[in-house]
Amino acid sequence: LLGASNRVIAQAGNTLVQTGNNFYRKGNFEQAKQQYLQALQQDSTLPEAQFNLGNTYLQLKTPKAAVTAYQHALQYAKNNAQKAAVWYNLGMALAANQQLEAAANAFKQSLLLVPTDNDARDNYTWLQQQLQKKSPKQQQQQPKKQPQQNKLDAKAAAQMLEQLRQQEQQVQKKLNQKYNIGGQLKDW
């Protein structure tokens, strides 16, 4: 009797996942999210629900929540292909969350499971290049010692601040172009 009860719960969870998938395909991400959350209330070990919830959170532009969902999906993924897809999408979420080193590691984990995944390889390579570029810049920005404090007038400080904002916008634009979250997610 207990086994039959568990099967009924699993079937209910799978039905909710399918309903969520239908909402997701139609672009109704809030409804999809609700279905996946209900499925997880029925059976917290459904990797499809966690994985699809992560994808939905990315569509809703909430990468921190996506990271958590993907981390849970990793615990219950059934095979290497599923694990590789989860690692890949986790990399996407981490990159969207500006955690570039962790994103590179996630893409590396995906490649270890599926070495022929060109998207994972390209993203991993690109992130490694970005991290290498960032490293020398950080070293240059941290002077060894300054015997005197340089005093800036308000106008010079405002100009420097505006330059930094523009640089940050350019970096954000490049990341958004590279990680167009909508079209590059893996699916099961």
Coordinates of N, CA, C and O in Angstrom, one line a residue:
L1 N 0.8 -1.2 0.0 CA 0.0 0.0 0.0 C 0.9 1.3 0.0 O 0.6 2.2 -0.7
L2 N 1.9 1.2 0.8 CA 2.8 2.4 0.8 C 3.5 2.6 -0.5 O 3.6 3.8 -1.0
G3 N 3.9 1.6 -1.2 CA 4.5 1.7 -2.6 C 3.5 2.3 -3.6 O 3.9 3.2 -4.4
A4 N 2.3 1.9 -3.5 CA 1.2 2.5 -4.4 C 1.0 4.0 -4.1 O 0.8 4.8 -5.0
S5 N 1.0 4.3 -2.8 CA 0.9 5.7 -2.5 C 2.0 6.6 -3.0 O 1.8 7.7 -3.5
N6 N 3.2 6.1 -2.9 CA 4.4 6.8 -3.5 C 4.3 7.0 -5.0 O 4.6 8.0 -5.5
R7 N 3.8 6.0 -5.7 CA 3.6 6.1 -7.1 C 2.6 7.1 -7.5 O 2.7 7.9 -8.4
V8 N 1.5 7.2 -6.7 CA 0.4 8.2 -7.0 C 1.0 9.6 -6.8 O 0.8 10.5 -7.6
I9 N 1.8 9.8 -5.7 CA 2.4 11.1 -5.5 C 3.4 11.4 -6.6 O 3.4 12.6 -7.1
A10 N 4.2 10.5 -7.0 CA 5.1 10.7 -8.1 C 4.4 11.1 -9.4 O 4.8 12.0 -10.2
Q11 N 3.3 10.4 -9.7 CA 2.5 10.7 -10.9 C 1.9 12.1 -10.8 O 1.9 12.8 -11.8
A12 N 1.4 12.5 -9.7 CA 0.9 13.8 -9.5 C 1.9 14.9 -9.7 O 1.7 15.9 -10.4
G13 N 3.1 14.6 -9.2 CA 4.3 15.5 -9.4 C 4.6 15.6 -10.9 O 4.8 16.7 -11.4
N14 N 4.7 14.5 -11.6 CA 5.0 14.5 -13.0 C 3.9 15.3 -13.8 O 4.2 15.9 -14.8
T15 N 2.7 15.1 -13.4 CA 1.6 15.8 -14.1 C 1.8 17.3 -13.9 O 1.6 18.1 -14.9
L16 N 2.1 17.7 -12.7 CA 2.3 19.2 -12.5 C 3.5 19.7 -13.3 O 3.5 20.8 -13.8
V17 N 4.6 18.9 -13.4 CA 5.7 19.2 -14.2 C 5.3 19.4 -15.7 O 5.7 20.4 -16.3
Q18 N 4.5 18.5 -16.2 CA 4.0 18.6 -17.6 C 3.2 19.9 -17.8 O 3.4 20.6 -18.8
T19 N 2.3 20.2 -16.8 CA 1.5 21.4 -16.9 C 2.5 22.6 -16.9 O 2.3 23.6 -17.6
G20 N 3.5 22.6 -16.0 CA 4.4 23.7 -15.9 C 5.2 23.8 -17.3 O 5.4 25.0 -17.7
N21 N 5.5 22.7 -17.9 CA 6.2 22.8 -19.2 C 5.3 23.4 -20.2 O 5.9 24.2 -21.1
N22 N 4.0 23.1 -20.2 CA 3.1 23.8 -21.2 C 3.1 25.3 -20.9 O 3.1 26.1 -21.9
F23 N 3.0 25.7 -19.7 CA 3.0 27.2 -19.4 C 4.4 27.8 -19.9 O 4.4 28.9 -20.4
Y24 N 5.5 27.1 -19.6 CA 6.8 27.6 -20.0 C 6.9 27.8 -21.5 O 7.3 28.8 -21.9
R25 N 6.4 26.8 -22.2 CA 6.5 26.9 -23.7 C 5.7 28.1 -24.2 O 6.0 28.7 -25.2
K26 N 4.6 28.4 -23.5 CA 3.7 29.5 -23.9 C 4.3 30.9 -23.4 O 3.7 31.9 -23.7
G27 N 5.4 30.8 -22.7 CA 6.0 32.1 -22.1 C 5.3 32.5 -20.9 O 5.6 33.6 -20.4
N28 N 4.5 31.7 -20.2 CA 3.9 32.1 -19.0 C 4.7 31.6 -17.8 O 4.4 30.5 -17.2
F29 N 5.8 32.3 -17.5 CA 6.8 31.8 -16.6 C 6.3 31.8 -15.2 O 6.7 30.9 -14.4
E30 N 5.5 32.7 -14.8 CA 5.0 32.8 -13.4 C 4.1 31.5 -13.1 O 4.3 30.9 -12.1
Q31 N 3.3 31.2 -14.1 CA 2.4 30.0 -13.9 C 3.3 28.7 -13.9 O 3.0 27.8 -13.2
A32 N 4.3 28.7 -14.8 CA 5.2 27.6 -14.9 C 5.8 27.4 -13.5 O 5.9 26.3 -13.0
K33 N 6.3 28.5 -13.0 CA 7.0 28.4 -11.7 C 6.1 27.8 -10.6 O 6.5 27.0 -9.8
Q34 N 4.9 28.3 -10.6 CA 3.9 27.8 -9.6 C 3.7 26.3 -9.7 O 3.6 25.5 -8.8
Q35 N 3.6 25.8 -11.0 CA 3.4 24.4 -11.2 C 4.6 23.5 -10.7 O 4.5 22.5 -10.1
Y36 N 5.8 24.0 -11.0 CA 7.0 23.3 -10.6 C 7.1 23.3 -9.1 O 7.5 22.3 -8.5
L37 N 6.8 24.4 -8.5 CA 6.9 24.5 -7.0 C 5.8 23.5 -6.4 O 6.1 22.8 -5.4
Q38 N 4.7 23.4 -7.0 CA 3.7 22.4 -6.5 C 4.1 21.0 -6.7 O 3.9 20.2 -5.8
A39 N 4.8 20.8 -7.8 CA 5.3 19.4 -8.1 C 6.4 19.1 -7.0 O 6.4 17.9 -6.5
L40 N 7.2 20.0 -6.6 CA 8.2 19.8 -5.6 C 7.6 19.6 -4.2 O 8.2 18.9 -3.4
Q41 N 6.5 20.2 -4.0 CA 5.8 19.9 -2.7 C 5.3 18.5 -2.7 O 5.3 17.9 -1.6
Q42 N 4.9 18.0 -3.8 CA 4.5 16.6 -3.9 C 5.6 15.6 -3.8 O 5.5 14.6 -3.1
D43 N 6.7 15.9 -4.5 CA 7.9 15.1 -4.5 C 9.2 15.9 -4.7 O 9.5 16.4 -5.8
S44 N 9.9 16.2 -3.6 CA 11.0 17.1 -3.6 C 12.2 16.5 -4.4 O 13.2 17.2 -4.6
T45 N 12.1 15.2 -4.8 CA 13.2 14.5 -5.5 C 13.1 14.5 -7.0 O 13.8 13.8 -7.7
L46 N 12.1 15.3 -7.5 CA 11.9 15.3 -9.0 C 13.0 16.2 -9.6 O 12.9 17.4 -9.6
P47 N 14.0 15.6 -10.3 CA 15.0 16.5 -10.9 C 14.5 17.4 -12.0 O 14.9 18.5 -12.2
E48 N 13.5 16.9 -12.7 CA 12.9 17.6 -13.8 C 12.2 18.9 -13.3 O 12.3 20.0 -13.9
A49 N 11.6 18.8 -12.2 CA 10.9 20.0 -11.6 C 12.0 21.0 -11.1 O 11.8 22.2 -11.4
Q50 N 13.0 20.5 -10.5 CA 14.1 21.5 -10.0 C 14.8 22.1 -11.2 O 15.0 23.3 -11.3
F51 N 15.1 21.3 -12.2 CA 15.8 21.8 -13.4 C 14.9 22.8 -14.2 O 15.4 23.9 -14.5
N52 N 13.7 22.5 -14.4 CA 12.8 23.4 -15.1 C 12.5 24.6 -14.3 O 12.3 25.7 -14.8
L53 N 12.4 24.5 -13.0 CA 12.3 25.6 -12.1 C 13.5 26.6 -12.3 O 13.3 27.8 -12.3
G54 N 14.7 26.0 -12.3 CA 15.9 26.8 -12.6 C 15.8 27.6 -13.9 O 16.1 28.8 -14.0
N55 N 15.3 26.9 -14.9 CA 15.2 27.5 -16.2 C 14.2 28.7 -16.2 O 14.4 29.8 -16.7
T56 N 13.1 28.4 -15.4 CA 12.0 29.4 -15.3 C 12.5 30.6 -14.5 O 12.3 31.8 -14.9
Y57 N 13.3 30.4 -13.5 CA 13.9 31.5 -12.7 C 14.8 32.4 -13.6 O 14.8 33.6 -13.5
L58 N 15.5 31.7 -14.5 CA 16.4 32.5 -15.4 C 15.5 33.3 -16.3 O 15.9 34.5 -16.6
Q59 N 14.4 32.8 -16.8 CA 13.5 33.6 -17.7 C 12.9 34.7 -16.9 O 12.7 35.8 -17.5
L60 N 12.7 34.5 -15.6 CA 12.2 35.6 -14.8 C 13.3 36.6 -14.3 O 13.0 37.4 -13.5
K61 N 14.5 36.4 -14.8 CA 15.6 37.2 -14.4 C 15.9 37.2 -12.9 O 16.3 38.2 -12.3
T62 N 15.8 36.0 -12.3 CA 16.2 35.8 -10.9 C 17.3 34.7 -10.8 O 17.0 33.6 -10.4
P63 N 18.5 35.0 -11.2 CA 19.5 34.0 -11.3 C 19.9 33.4 -10.0 O 20.3 32.2 -9.9
K64 N 19.8 34.1 -8.9 CA 20.1 33.5 -7.6 C 19.2 32.4 -7.3 O 19.7 31.3 -6.8
A65 N 17.9 32.6 -7.5 CA 17.0 31.5 -7.3 C 17.2 30.3 -8.2 O 17.1 29.1 -7.9
A66 N 17.7 30.6 -9.5 CA 18.0 29.6 -10.5 C 19.2 28.7 -10.0 O 19.1 27.5 -10.1
V67 N 20.2 29.4 -9.4 CA 21.3 28.7 -8.9 C 20.9 27.7 -7.9 O 21.3 26.5 -7.9
T68 N 20.0 28.1 -6.9 CA 19.6 27.2 -5.9 C 18.8 26.0 -6.5 O 19.0 24.8 -6.1
A69 N 17.9 26.3 -7.5 CA 17.2 25.2 -8.1 C 18.1 24.2 -8.8 O 17.9 23.0 -8.7
Y70 N 19.1 24.7 -9.5 CA 20.0 23.8 -10.2 C 20.9 23.0 -9.2 O 21.2 21.8 -9.5
Q71 N 21.3 23.6 -8.1 CA 22.0 22.8 -7.1 C 21.2 21.7 -6.6 O 21.7 20.6 -6.4
H72 N 19.9 21.9 -6.4 CA 19.0 20.8 -6.0 C 18.9 19.8 -7.1 O 18.8 18.6 -6.8
A73 N 18.7 20.2 -8.3 CA 18.6 19.3 -9.4 C 19.8 18.4 -9.6 O 19.7 17.2 -9.9
L74 N 21.0 18.9 -9.3 CA 22.2 18.1 -9.3 C 22.1 16.9 -8.4 O 22.6 15.8 -8.7
Q75 N 21.5 17.0 -7.3 CA 21.4 16.0 -6.3 C 20.6 14.8 -6.8 O 20.8 13.6 -6.4
Y76 N 19.6 15.1 -7.7 CA 18.7 14.0 -8.1 C 18.8 13.7 -9.6 O 18.0 12.8 -10.0
A77 N 19.7 14.3 -10.3 CA 19.8 14.0 -11.7 C 20.2 12.5 -11.9 O 20.9 11.9 -11.1
K78 N 19.6 11.9 -12.9 CA 19.6 10.4 -13.0 C 20.8 9.9 -13.8 O 21.2 8.7 -13.7
N79 N 21.4 10.7 -14.7 CA 22.5 10.2 -15.5 C 23.4 11.4 -15.9 O 23.2 12.5 -15.5
N80 N 24.5 11.0 -16.5 CA 25.5 12.0 -16.8 C 25.0 13.1 -17.8 O 25.4 14.3 -17.7
A81 N 24.2 12.7 -18.7 CA 23.6 13.7 -19.7 C 22.8 14.8 -18.9 O 22.9 16.0 -19.2
Q82 N 22.0 14.3 -18.0 CA 21.2 15.2 -17.1 C 22.1 16.1 -16.3 O 21.9 17.3 -16.2
K83 N 23.1 15.5 -15.7 CA 24.0 16.2 -14.8 C 24.7 17.3 -15.6 O 24.9 18.4 -15.2
A84 N 25.2 16.9 -16.8 CA 25.9 17.9 -17.7 C 25.0 19.1 -18.0 O 25.4 20.2 -18.0
A85 N 23.7 18.8 -18.3 CA 22.8 19.9 -18.7 C 22.6 20.8 -17.4 O 22.5 22.0 -17.6
V86 N 22.5 20.2 -16.3 CA 22.3 21.0 -15.0 C 23.5 21.8 -14.8 O 23.4 23.0 -14.5
W87 N 24.7 21.2 -14.9 CA 26.0 22.0 -14.7 C 26.0 23.1 -15.7 O 26.4 24.2 -15.4
Y88 N 25.7 22.9 -17.0 CA 25.7 23.9 -18.0 C 24.8 25.1 -17.6 O 25.2 26.2 -17.6
N89 N 23.5 24.8 -17.3 CA 22.6 25.8 -17.0 C 22.9 26.5 -15.7 O 22.7 27.7 -15.5
L90 N 23.6 25.8 -14.7 CA 24.1 26.4 -13.5 C 25.2 27.4 -13.9 O 25.2 28.5 -13.3
G91 N 26.0 27.1 -14.9 CA 27.0 28.0 -15.3 C 26.4 29.3 -15.9 O 26.8 30.4 -15.7
M92 N 25.3 29.1 -16.6 CA 24.5 30.3 -17.2 C 24.0 31.1 -16.1 O 24.1 32.4 -16.1
A93 N 23.4 30.5 -15.0 CA 22.9 31.3 -13.9 C 24.0 32.0 -13.1 O 23.8 33.2 -12.8
L94 N 25.1 31.3 -12.9 CA 26.2 32.0 -12.2 C 26.7 33.1 -13.0 O 27.1 34.2 -12.4
A95 N 26.9 33.0 -14.3 CA 27.4 34.1 -15.1 C 26.4 35.2 -15.1 O 26.8 36.4 -15.0
A96 N 25.1 35.0 -15.1 CA 24.1 36.0 -15.0 C 24.2 36.7 -13.7 O 23.8 37.9 -13.6
N97 N 24.6 36.0 -12.7 CA 24.8 36.5 -11.3 C 26.1 37.1 -11.1 O 26.5 37.4 -9.9
Q98 N 26.9 37.3 -12.2 CA 28.3 37.9 -12.1 C 29.3 37.0 -11.3 O 30.3 37.6 -10.8
Q99 N 29.1 35.8 -11.1 CA 30.0 34.9 -10.4 C 30.8 34.1 -11.5 O 30.5 32.9 -11.7
L100 N 31.7 34.8 -12.1 CA 32.4 34.3 -13.3 C 33.3 33.0 -13.0 O 33.3 32.1 -13.8
E101 N 34.0 33.1 -11.9 CA 34.8 31.9 -11.6 C 34.0 30.7 -11.3 O 34.3 29.6 -11.8
A102 N 32.9 30.8 -10.6 CA 32.0 29.7 -10.3 C 31.4 29.2 -11.6 O 31.2 28.0 -11.8
A103 N 31.0 30.2 -12.5 CA 30.4 29.8 -13.8 C 31.4 29.0 -14.6 O 31.0 28.0 -15.2
A104 N 32.6 29.4 -14.7 CA 33.6 28.7 -15.4 C 33.8 27.3 -14.9 O 33.8 26.3 -15.7
N105 N 33.8 27.1 -13.6 CA 33.8 25.8 -13.0 C 32.6 24.9 -13.4 O 32.8 23.8 -13.6
A106 N 31.5 25.5 -13.4 CA 30.2 24.8 -13.8 C 30.3 24.3 -15.2 O 30.0 23.1 -15.5
F107 N 30.8 25.2 -16.1 CA 31.0 24.7 -17.5 C 32.0 23.6 -17.6 O 31.9 22.7 -18.4
K108 N 33.1 23.7 -16.8 CA 34.1 22.7 -16.8 C 33.5 21.4 -16.3 O 33.8 20.3 -16.9
Q109 N 32.7 21.4 -15.3 CA 32.0 20.2 -14.8 C 31.2 19.6 -15.9 O 31.1 18.3 -16.1
S110 N 30.4 20.4 -16.6 CA 29.6 19.9 -17.7 C 30.5 19.3 -18.8 O 30.1 18.2 -19.3
L111 N 31.6 19.9 -19.1 CA 32.5 19.3 -20.1 C 33.1 18.0 -19.7 O 33.3 17.1 -20.5
L112 N 33.4 17.8 -18.4 CA 33.9 16.6 -17.9 C 32.9 15.4 -18.1 O 33.3 14.3 -18.3
L113 N 31.6 15.8 -18.0 CA 30.6 14.7 -18.2 C 30.3 14.5 -19.7 O 30.0 13.4 -20.1
V114 N 30.3 15.6 -20.5 CA 30.0 15.5 -21.9 C 31.1 16.3 -22.7 O 30.8 17.5 -23.0
P115 N 32.2 15.7 -23.0 CA 33.3 16.4 -23.6 C 33.0 17.0 -25.0 O 33.8 17.9 -25.4
T116 N 32.0 16.5 -25.6 CA 31.7 17.0 -27.0 C 30.8 18.2 -27.0 O 30.4 18.6 -28.1
D117 N 30.4 18.7 -25.9 CA 29.5 19.9 -25.8 C 30.2 21.2 -26.2 O 30.9 21.8 -25.4
N118 N 30.0 21.6 -27.4 CA 30.7 22.8 -27.9 C 30.3 24.1 -27.2 O 31.1 25.0 -27.0
D119 N 29.0 24.2 -26.9 CA 28.5 25.4 -26.2 C 29.2 25.5 -24.8 O 29.7 26.6 -24.4
A120 N 29.3 24.4 -24.1 CA 30.0 24.4 -22.8 C 31.4 24.8 -23.0 O 32.0 25.6 -22.2
R121 N 32.1 24.2 -24.0 CA 33.5 24.5 -24.2 C 33.7 26.0 -24.6 O 34.6 26.7 -24.1
D122 N 32.8 26.5 -25.5 CA 32.9 27.9 -25.9 C 32.7 28.9 -24.6 O 33.5 29.8 -24.5
N123 N 31.7 28.6 -23.8 CA 31.5 29.4 -22.7 C 32.6 29.3 -21.6 O 33.0 30.3 -21.1
Y124 N 33.1 28.1 -21.5 CA 34.2 27.9 -20.5 C 35.5 28.7 -21.0 O 36.1 29.4 -20.2
T125 N 35.8 28.6 -22.3 CA 36.9 29.3 -22.9 C 36.8 30.8 -22.8 O 37.7 31.5 -22.4
W126 N 35.6 31.3 -23.1 CA 35.3 32.7 -23.0 C 35.5 33.2 -21.6 O 36.1 34.3 -21.4
L127 N 34.9 32.5 -20.6 CA 35.0 32.9 -19.2 C 36.5 32.9 -18.8 O 36.9 33.8 -18.0
Q128 N 37.2 31.9 -19.2 CA 38.7 31.9 -18.8 C 39.4 33.1 -19.3 O 40.2 33.7 -18.6
Q129 N 39.1 33.5 -20.5 CA 39.7 34.7 -21.1 C 39.3 35.9 -20.4 O 40.1 36.8 -20.1
Q130 N 38.0 36.0 -20.0 CA 37.5 37.2 -19.2 C 38.2 37.3 -17.9 O 38.6 38.3 -17.4
L131 N 38.4 36.1 -17.2 CA 39.0 36.1 -15.9 C 40.5 36.4 -16.0 O 41.0 37.1 -15.1
Q132 N 41.2 36.0 -17.1 CA 42.6 36.4 -17.3 C 42.7 37.9 -17.5 O 43.6 38.5 -17.1
K133 N 41.8 38.5 -18.3 CA 41.8 39.9 -18.6 C 41.6 40.7 -17.3 O 42.2 41.7 -17.0
K134 N 40.7 40.2 -16.5 CA 40.3 40.8 -15.2 C 41.4 40.8 -14.2 O 41.7 41.8 -13.5
S135 N 42.2 39.7 -14.2 CA 43.3 39.6 -13.2 C 44.3 40.7 -13.4 O 44.7 41.3 -12.4
P136 N 44.9 40.9 -14.5 CA 45.9 42.0 -14.7 C 45.4 43.3 -14.4 O 46.0 44.2 -13.8
K137 N 44.1 43.6 -14.7 CA 43.5 44.9 -14.5 C 43.4 45.1 -13.0 O 43.6 46.2 -12.5
Q138 N 43.1 44.1 -12.2 CA 43.0 44.2 -10.8 C 44.3 44.6 -10.2 O 44.4 45.4 -9.3
Q139 N 45.4 43.9 -10.7 CA 46.7 44.2 -10.2 C 47.1 45.6 -10.5 O 47.7 46.3 -9.7
Q140 N 46.8 46.1 -11.7 CA 47.1 47.5 -12.0 C 46.3 48.5 -11.2 O 46.8 49.6 -10.9
Q141 N 45.1 48.2 -10.8 CA 44.3 49.1 -10.1 C 44.7 49.2 -8.6 O 44.3 50.1 -7.9
Q142 N 45.5 48.2 -8.1 CA 45.9 48.2 -6.8 C 47.4 48.7 -6.7 O 48.3 47.8 -6.8
P143 N 47.6 50.0 -6.5 CA 49.0 50.4 -6.5 C 49.7 49.9 -5.2 O 49.1 49.6 -4.2
K144 N 51.0 49.7 -5.3 CA 51.8 49.1 -4.2 C 51.7 50.0 -3.0 O 51.3 49.6 -1.9
K145 N 52.2 51.2 -3.1 CA 52.1 52.2 -2.0 C 52.0 53.6 -2.6 O 52.7 53.9 -3.6
Q146 N 51.3 54.4 -2.0 CA 51.2 55.8 -2.4 C 51.7 56.6 -1.2 O 51.0 56.7 -0.2
P147 N 52.8 57.3 -1.3 CA 53.3 58.1 -0.2 C 52.3 59.2 0.1 O 52.2 59.6 1.3
Q148 N 51.7 59.8 -0.9 CA 50.8 60.9 -0.7 C 49.4 60.5 -1.2 O 49.3 59.8 -2.2
Q149 N 48.4 61.0 -0.5 CA 47.0 60.9 -1.1 C 46.8 61.9 -2.1 O 47.2 63.1 -2.0
N150 N 46.4 61.5 -3.3 CA 46.0 62.4 -4.3 C 44.6 63.0 -4.1 O 43.7 62.2 -3.8
K151 N 44.5 64.3 -4.1 CA 43.3 64.9 -3.9 C 42.7 65.3 -5.2 O 43.3 65.9 -6.0
L152 N 41.4 64.9 -5.4 CA 40.7 65.2 -6.6 C 39.7 66.3 -6.3 O 39.0 66.3 -5.3
D153 N 39.5 67.2 -7.3 CA 38.4 68.1 -7.1 C 37.1 67.4 -7.5 O 37.1 66.3 -8.0
A154 N 36.0 68.0 -7.2 CA 34.7 67.4 -7.4 C 34.5 67.1 -8.9 O 34.0 66.0 -9.2
K155 N 35.0 67.9 -9.8 CA 34.7 67.7 -11.2 C 35.5 66.5 -11.7 O 35.0 65.6 -12.4
A156 N 36.8 66.4 -11.3 CA 37.6 65.2 -11.7 C 37.0 63.9 -11.1 O 37.0 62.9 -11.8
A157 N 36.6 64.0 -9.9 CA 36.0 62.8 -9.3 C 34.7 62.3 -10.0 O 34.5 61.2 -10.3
A158 N 33.9 63.3 -10.4 CA 32.7 63.0 -11.2 C 33.0 62.4 -12.5 O 32.3 61.5 -13.0
Q159 N 34.1 62.9 -13.2 CA 34.5 62.4 -14.5 C 35.0 60.9 -14.3 O 34.6 60.1 -15.1
M160 N 35.7 60.7 -13.3 CA 36.2 59.3 -13.1 C 35.1 58.3 -12.8 O 35.0 57.2 -13.3
L161 N 34.1 58.8 -12.0 CA 33.0 58.0 -11.7 C 32.2 57.7 -12.9 O 31.7 56.5 -13.1
E162 N 32.0 58.7 -13.8 CA 31.2 58.4 -15.0 C 32.0 57.4 -15.9 O 31.4 56.6 -16.5
Q163 N 33.3 57.5 -16.0 CA 34.1 56.6 -16.8 C 33.9 55.2 -16.3 O 33.7 54.2 -17.0
L164 N 33.9 55.0 -15.0 CA 33.8 53.7 -14.4 C 32.4 53.2 -14.6 O 32.2 52.0 -14.9
R165 N 31.3 54.0 -14.6 CA 30.0 53.6 -14.9 C 29.9 53.1 -16.3 O 29.2 52.1 -16.6
Q166 N 30.5 53.8 -17.3 CA 30.5 53.5 -18.7 C 31.2 52.1 -18.9 O 30.7 51.3 -19.6
Q167 N 32.3 51.9 -18.2 CA 33.1 50.7 -18.3 C 32.2 49.5 -17.8 O 32.2 48.5 -18.4
E168 N 31.5 49.7 -16.7 CA 30.7 48.7 -16.1 C 29.5 48.4 -17.1 O 29.2 47.2 -17.2
Q169 N 28.9 49.4 -17.7 CA 27.9 49.2 -18.6 C 28.4 48.3 -19.8 O 27.6 47.5 -20.3
Q170 N 29.6 48.6 -20.3 CA 30.1 47.9 -21.4 C 30.3 46.4 -21.0 O 30.0 45.5 -21.8
V171 N 30.9 46.2 -19.8 CA 31.1 44.8 -19.3 C 29.7 44.1 -19.2 O 29.6 42.9 -19.7
Q172 N 28.7 44.8 -18.7 CA 27.4 44.2 -18.5 C 26.8 43.9 -19.9 O 26.2 42.8 -20.1
K173 N 27.0 44.8 -20.9 CA 26.5 44.5 -22.2 C 27.1 43.3 -22.9 O 26.5 42.5 -23.5
K174 N 28.4 43.2 -22.7 CA 29.1 42.0 -23.3 C 28.7 40.7 -22.6 O 28.5 39.7 -23.3
L175 N 28.5 40.7 -21.3 CA 28.0 39.5 -20.6 C 26.6 39.2 -21.1 O 26.3 38.0 -21.4
N176 N 25.7 40.2 -21.2 CA 24.4 40.0 -21.7 C 24.3 39.4 -23.1 O 23.5 38.6 -23.5
Q177 N 25.2 40.0 -24.0 CA 25.3 39.5 -25.3 C 25.8 38.0 -25.4 O 25.3 37.2 -26.1
K178 N 26.8 37.7 -24.6 CA 27.3 36.4 -24.6 C 26.4 35.4 -23.9 O 26.2 34.3 -24.4
Y179 N 25.7 35.8 -22.9 CA 24.8 34.9 -22.1 C 23.4 35.4 -22.3 O 22.7 35.7 -21.4
N180 N 22.9 35.3 -23.5 CA 21.5 35.6 -23.8 C 20.7 34.4 -23.2 O 20.6 33.4 -23.9
I181 N 20.3 34.6 -22.0 CA 19.8 33.5 -21.2 C 18.6 32.8 -21.9 O 18.5 31.6 -21.9
G182 N 17.8 33.5 -22.7 CA 16.6 32.9 -23.2 C 16.9 31.7 -24.2 O 16.2 30.7 -24.2
G183 N 17.8 31.9 -25.1 CA 18.0 30.9 -26.1 C 19.0 29.8 -26.0 O 19.2 29.0 -26.8
Q184 N 19.8 29.9 -24.9 CA 20.9 29.0 -24.8 C 20.8 28.0 -23.7 O 21.7 27.2 -23.5
L185 N 19.7 27.9 -23.0 CA 19.6 26.9 -21.9 C 19.5 25.5 -22.5 O 18.9 25.3 -23.5
K186 N 20.0 24.6 -21.7 CA 19.9 23.1 -22.1 C 18.5 22.6 -21.6 O 17.9 23.2 -20.7
D187 N 18.1 21.6 -22.3 CA 16.8 21.0 -21.9 C 17.0 19.5 -21.8 O 17.9 18.9 -22.4
W188 N 16.1 18.8 -21.1 CA 16.2 17.3 -21.0 C 15.4 16.7 -22.0 O 14.4 16.5 -22.2

